[in-house]
């Protein structure tokens, strides 16, 4: 809106016989906020290089969760199973799970059936293979994605799933929330002695 030299804005319409009018633009000082030409660059979306990480609730405890489309199985960490005192069953077909490098493998011999919730309304139950894992407490792999007709939307890094005749959208943690999760982990105990402690 422009203010004329005298103070209050005024519009002098051109009136026509039928009651219609055209309002001409005013002259005067312009009261508009304009963008600064040297605006701070907005950081790119943090989800571009981030795998899907979230949190879920299990037995009234919050647990870390990753959805990984390249994992051939659903995995629960041995830490989670031990801390929650969960009972496991023998895996019907034990197998070796190989990670990123040749020669490193873990024998999978145990399974656990767990109920968990993501959000207030989505409750799910999954059969997990139990192995030692530091990345998260629960890793949902291809079996869960297949069973829930999961669709990943890369730009937003979210998933939609179908469960109990409902379509549910799962949203990821932001990079800053992921960082907070990492900093809350206890530092590993240092078993080295200094010269002073030996003397």
mmCIF file of C-alpha atoms in Angstrom:
data_model
loop_
_atom_site.group_PDB
_atom_site.id
_atom_site.type_symbol
_atom_site.label_atom_id
_atom_site.label_comp_id
_atom_site.label_asym_id
_atom_site.label_seq_id
_atom_site.Cartn_x
_atom_site.Cartn_y
_atom_site.Cartn_z
ATOM 1 C CA UNK A 1 0.000 0.000 0.000
ATOM 2 C CA UNK A 2 1.290 3.442 -0.738
ATOM 3 C CA UNK A 3 0.756 6.452 1.444
ATOM 4 C CA UNK A 4 0.380 9.837 -0.223
ATOM 5 C CA UNK A 5 2.488 12.749 0.961
ATOM 6 C CA UNK A 6 -0.341 13.932 3.246
ATOM 7 C CA UNK A 7 -0.497 10.741 5.353
ATOM 8 C CA UNK A 8 -3.659 8.615 4.929
ATOM 9 C CA UNK A 9 -4.044 6.449 1.836
ATOM 10 C CA UNK A 10 -6.781 7.393 -0.530
ATOM 11 C CA UNK A 11 -8.107 5.917 -3.736
ATOM 12 C CA UNK A 12 -9.668 8.076 -6.403
ATOM 13 C CA UNK A 13 -11.737 5.714 -8.477
ATOM 14 C CA UNK A 14 -12.824 6.417 -12.008
ATOM 15 C CA UNK A 15 -16.594 5.959 -11.828
ATOM 16 C CA UNK A 16 -18.859 4.830 -14.639
ATOM 17 C CA UNK A 17 -22.602 5.332 -15.068
ATOM 18 C CA UNK A 18 -23.380 1.687 -14.231
ATOM 19 C CA UNK A 19 -21.630 1.868 -10.802
ATOM 20 C CA UNK A 20 -18.446 0.041 -11.851
ATOM 21 C CA UNK A 21 -15.131 1.727 -11.177
ATOM 22 C CA UNK A 22 -11.398 1.418 -11.785
ATOM 23 C CA UNK A 23 -9.006 2.261 -8.966
ATOM 24 C CA UNK A 24 -5.773 3.831 -10.183
ATOM 25 C CA UNK A 25 -2.505 3.170 -8.330
ATOM 26 C CA UNK A 26 -1.499 5.772 -5.735
ATOM 27 C CA UNK A 27 1.757 7.697 -5.713
ATOM 28 C CA UNK A 28 3.866 8.069 -2.562
ATOM 29 C CA UNK A 29 6.191 6.209 -0.196
ATOM 30 C CA UNK A 30 5.887 2.445 -0.559
ATOM 31 C CA UNK A 31 5.368 0.501 2.688
ATOM 32 C CA UNK A 32 6.581 -2.906 1.523
ATOM 33 C CA UNK A 33 9.216 -5.171 2.971
ATOM 34 C CA UNK A 34 11.557 -6.319 0.235
ATOM 35 C CA UNK A 35 13.931 -9.238 0.286
ATOM 36 C CA UNK A 36 17.558 -8.531 0.930
ATOM 37 C CA UNK A 37 19.578 -9.214 -2.180
ATOM 38 C CA UNK A 38 22.314 -10.886 -0.155
ATOM 39 C CA UNK A 39 20.079 -13.370 1.655
ATOM 40 C CA UNK A 40 21.712 -16.205 3.553
ATOM 41 C CA UNK A 41 21.872 -19.367 1.486
ATOM 42 C CA UNK A 42 19.422 -22.001 2.636
ATOM 43 C CA UNK A 43 21.091 -25.282 3.465
ATOM 44 C CA UNK A 44 20.057 -28.195 1.266
ATOM 45 C CA UNK A 45 17.525 -30.668 2.573
ATOM 46 C CA UNK A 46 19.216 -32.877 5.126
ATOM 47 C CA UNK A 47 17.266 -35.946 3.990
ATOM 48 C CA UNK A 48 19.141 -36.259 0.683
ATOM 49 C CA UNK A 49 22.001 -38.289 2.146
ATOM 50 C CA UNK A 50 20.179 -39.750 5.149
ATOM 51 C CA UNK A 51 18.699 -43.217 5.481
ATOM 52 C CA UNK A 52 15.261 -43.448 7.062
ATOM 53 C CA UNK A 53 15.690 -43.254 10.833
ATOM 54 C CA UNK A 54 12.860 -42.929 13.298
ATOM 55 C CA UNK A 55 11.749 -43.970 16.757
ATOM 56 C CA UNK A 56 9.118 -46.418 17.920
ATOM 57 C CA UNK A 57 7.667 -47.479 21.245
ATOM 58 C CA UNK A 58 7.922 -50.965 22.656
ATOM 59 C CA UNK A 59 6.916 -51.981 26.178
ATOM 60 C CA UNK A 60 6.640 -48.272 27.062
ATOM 61 C CA UNK A 61 10.263 -47.680 26.011
ATOM 62 C CA UNK A 62 11.389 -45.552 23.075
ATOM 63 C CA UNK A 63 13.616 -47.430 20.625
ATOM 64 C CA UNK A 64 15.576 -46.374 17.549
ATOM 65 C CA UNK A 65 14.352 -47.676 14.198
ATOM 66 C CA UNK A 66 15.803 -47.803 10.683
ATOM 67 C CA UNK A 67 13.989 -48.852 7.518
ATOM 68 C CA UNK A 68 16.470 -50.266 5.015
ATOM 69 C CA UNK A 69 15.301 -51.492 1.629
ATOM 70 C CA UNK A 70 18.601 -53.298 1.032
ATOM 71 C CA UNK A 71 18.409 -55.477 4.132
ATOM 72 C CA UNK A 72 17.223 -59.028 3.453
ATOM 73 C CA UNK A 73 15.752 -59.481 6.936
ATOM 74 C CA UNK A 74 14.164 -57.684 9.898
ATOM 75 C CA UNK A 75 16.704 -57.341 12.704
ATOM 76 C CA UNK A 76 16.407 -56.695 16.444
ATOM 77 C CA UNK A 77 19.578 -55.886 18.349
ATOM 78 C CA UNK A 78 20.734 -58.209 21.110
ATOM 79 C CA UNK A 79 21.058 -55.109 23.327
ATOM 80 C CA UNK A 80 17.326 -54.409 22.970
ATOM 81 C CA UNK A 81 16.378 -58.025 23.646
ATOM 82 C CA UNK A 82 18.591 -58.180 26.754
ATOM 83 C CA UNK A 83 17.576 -54.788 28.200
ATOM 84 C CA UNK A 84 13.861 -55.494 27.814
ATOM 85 C CA UNK A 85 14.248 -59.071 29.069
ATOM 86 C CA UNK A 86 12.596 -60.536 25.976
ATOM 87 C CA UNK A 87 12.498 -64.275 25.384
ATOM 88 C CA UNK A 88 13.755 -65.535 22.054
ATOM 89 C CA UNK A 89 13.124 -68.717 20.110
ATOM 90 C CA UNK A 90 15.563 -70.785 18.098
ATOM 91 C CA UNK A 91 15.683 -69.749 14.455
ATOM 92 C CA UNK A 92 14.088 -72.535 12.354
ATOM 93 C CA UNK A 93 16.778 -72.180 9.670
ATOM 94 C CA UNK A 94 19.934 -70.601 11.154
ATOM 95 C CA UNK A 95 22.096 -68.775 8.638
ATOM 96 C CA UNK A 96 25.146 -66.560 8.356
ATOM 97 C CA UNK A 97 24.570 -62.881 7.713
ATOM 98 C CA UNK A 98 27.397 -61.154 5.876
ATOM 99 C CA UNK A 99 27.956 -57.427 6.138
ATOM 100 C CA UNK A 100 29.957 -55.128 3.899
ATOM 101 C CA UNK A 101 33.293 -56.925 3.676
ATOM 102 C CA UNK A 102 34.204 -60.494 2.761
ATOM 103 C CA UNK A 103 34.935 -62.788 5.662
ATOM 104 C CA UNK A 104 32.909 -60.883 8.268
ATOM 105 C CA UNK A 105 29.716 -62.700 9.075
ATOM 106 C CA UNK A 106 27.424 -63.300 12.024
ATOM 107 C CA UNK A 107 25.533 -66.509 12.667
ATOM 108 C CA UNK A 108 21.816 -65.861 13.148
ATOM 109 C CA UNK A 109 20.395 -68.442 15.558
ATOM 110 C CA UNK A 110 17.630 -66.602 17.463
ATOM 111 C CA UNK A 111 14.338 -64.873 16.650
ATOM 112 C CA UNK A 112 11.951 -62.724 18.665
ATOM 113 C CA UNK A 113 8.324 -61.747 18.006
ATOM 114 C CA UNK A 114 7.821 -58.117 19.012
ATOM 115 C CA UNK A 115 4.945 -55.672 19.044
ATOM 116 C CA UNK A 116 5.812 -52.012 18.574
ATOM 117 C CA UNK A 117 4.062 -48.773 17.695
ATOM 118 C CA UNK A 118 5.011 -45.937 15.395
ATOM 119 C CA UNK A 119 2.919 -42.927 16.253
ATOM 120 C CA UNK A 120 -0.192 -43.028 18.397
ATOM 121 C CA UNK A 121 -2.374 -45.152 16.135
ATOM 122 C CA UNK A 122 -0.092 -47.601 14.322
ATOM 123 C CA UNK A 123 0.648 -50.819 16.187
ATOM 124 C CA UNK A 124 2.529 -53.591 14.435
ATOM 125 C CA UNK A 125 3.934 -57.037 15.214
ATOM 126 C CA UNK A 126 6.989 -58.417 13.451
ATOM 127 C CA UNK A 127 9.214 -61.482 13.689
ATOM 128 C CA UNK A 128 12.825 -60.319 14.007
ATOM 129 C CA UNK A 129 16.165 -62.074 13.686
ATOM 130 C CA UNK A 130 18.353 -61.228 16.700
ATOM 131 C CA UNK A 131 21.986 -60.152 16.206
ATOM 132 C CA UNK A 132 24.450 -57.709 17.786
ATOM 133 C CA UNK A 133 23.971 -54.310 16.144
ATOM 134 C CA UNK A 134 25.019 -50.739 17.019
ATOM 135 C CA UNK A 135 23.218 -48.787 14.273
ATOM 136 C CA UNK A 136 19.780 -48.987 15.918
ATOM 137 C CA UNK A 137 17.560 -51.170 18.086
ATOM 138 C CA UNK A 138 15.310 -52.338 15.228
ATOM 139 C CA UNK A 139 15.957 -52.565 11.501
ATOM 140 C CA UNK A 140 13.007 -53.157 9.190
ATOM 141 C CA UNK A 141 14.140 -54.812 5.976
ATOM 142 C CA UNK A 142 12.566 -56.146 2.799
ATOM 143 C CA UNK A 143 10.278 -58.735 4.470
ATOM 144 C CA UNK A 144 8.441 -56.040 6.451
ATOM 145 C CA UNK A 145 8.359 -53.674 3.459
ATOM 146 C CA UNK A 146 6.901 -56.410 1.263
ATOM 147 C CA UNK A 147 4.257 -57.395 3.840
ATOM 148 C CA UNK A 148 3.189 -53.763 4.418
ATOM 149 C CA UNK A 149 3.303 -52.732 0.727
ATOM 150 C CA UNK A 150 5.764 -50.013 1.730
ATOM 151 C CA UNK A 151 6.510 -47.176 -0.691
ATOM 152 C CA UNK A 152 9.502 -44.926 -0.166
ATOM 153 C CA UNK A 153 9.341 -41.293 -1.256
ATOM 154 C CA UNK A 154 12.953 -40.297 -1.715
ATOM 155 C CA UNK A 155 12.701 -36.508 -1.647
ATOM 156 C CA UNK A 156 10.816 -36.419 1.644
ATOM 157 C CA UNK A 157 12.464 -39.659 2.812
ATOM 158 C CA UNK A 158 9.184 -40.966 4.177
ATOM 159 C CA UNK A 159 7.330 -44.245 3.779
ATOM 160 C CA UNK A 160 3.679 -45.038 3.262
ATOM 161 C CA UNK A 161 2.528 -48.460 4.352
ATOM 162 C CA UNK A 162 -0.729 -50.377 4.346
ATOM 163 C CA UNK A 163 -1.556 -52.019 7.642
ATOM 164 C CA UNK A 164 -4.902 -53.223 8.982
ATOM 165 C CA UNK A 165 -6.732 -51.649 6.018
ATOM 166 C CA UNK A 166 -5.212 -48.214 6.724
ATOM 167 C CA UNK A 167 -2.649 -46.208 4.803
ATOM 168 C CA UNK A 168 -0.051 -44.808 7.183
ATOM 169 C CA UNK A 169 2.751 -42.348 6.450
ATOM 170 C CA UNK A 170 5.941 -42.750 8.466
ATOM 171 C CA UNK A 171 8.136 -39.655 8.690
ATOM 172 C CA UNK A 172 11.867 -39.642 9.493
ATOM 173 C CA UNK A 173 13.819 -37.913 12.207
ATOM 174 C CA UNK A 174 15.420 -34.657 11.112
ATOM 175 C CA UNK A 175 19.247 -34.627 10.919
ATOM 176 C CA UNK A 176 19.365 -32.575 14.138
ATOM 177 C CA UNK A 177 17.198 -35.175 15.932
ATOM 178 C CA UNK A 178 19.480 -37.945 14.670
ATOM 179 C CA UNK A 179 22.493 -36.055 16.044
ATOM 180 C CA UNK A 180 20.821 -35.724 19.464
ATOM 181 C CA UNK A 181 20.224 -39.487 19.485
ATOM 182 C CA UNK A 182 23.900 -40.136 18.736
ATOM 183 C CA UNK A 183 25.147 -37.803 21.473
ATOM 184 C CA UNK A 184 22.979 -39.516 24.104
ATOM 185 C CA UNK A 185 24.827 -42.796 23.675
ATOM 186 C CA UNK A 186 27.203 -43.548 26.512
ATOM 187 C CA UNK A 187 30.874 -43.321 25.590
ATOM 188 C CA UNK A 188 32.656 -46.650 25.512
ATOM 189 C CA UNK A 189 34.680 -47.445 28.593
ATOM 190 C CA UNK A 190 38.419 -46.901 28.197
ATOM 191 C CA UNK A 191 40.381 -49.872 29.530
ATOM 192 C CA UNK A 192 43.820 -48.327 29.010
ATOM 193 C CA UNK A 193 45.881 -47.171 31.968
ATOM 194 C CA UNK A 194 47.985 -44.047 31.978
ATOM 195 C CA UNK A 195 51.501 -43.973 33.463
ATOM 196 C CA UNK A 196 50.241 -42.096 36.514
ATOM 197 C CA UNK A 197 47.603 -44.688 37.373
ATOM 198 C CA UNK A 198 50.261 -47.456 37.311
ATOM 199 C CA UNK A 199 52.689 -45.660 39.645
#
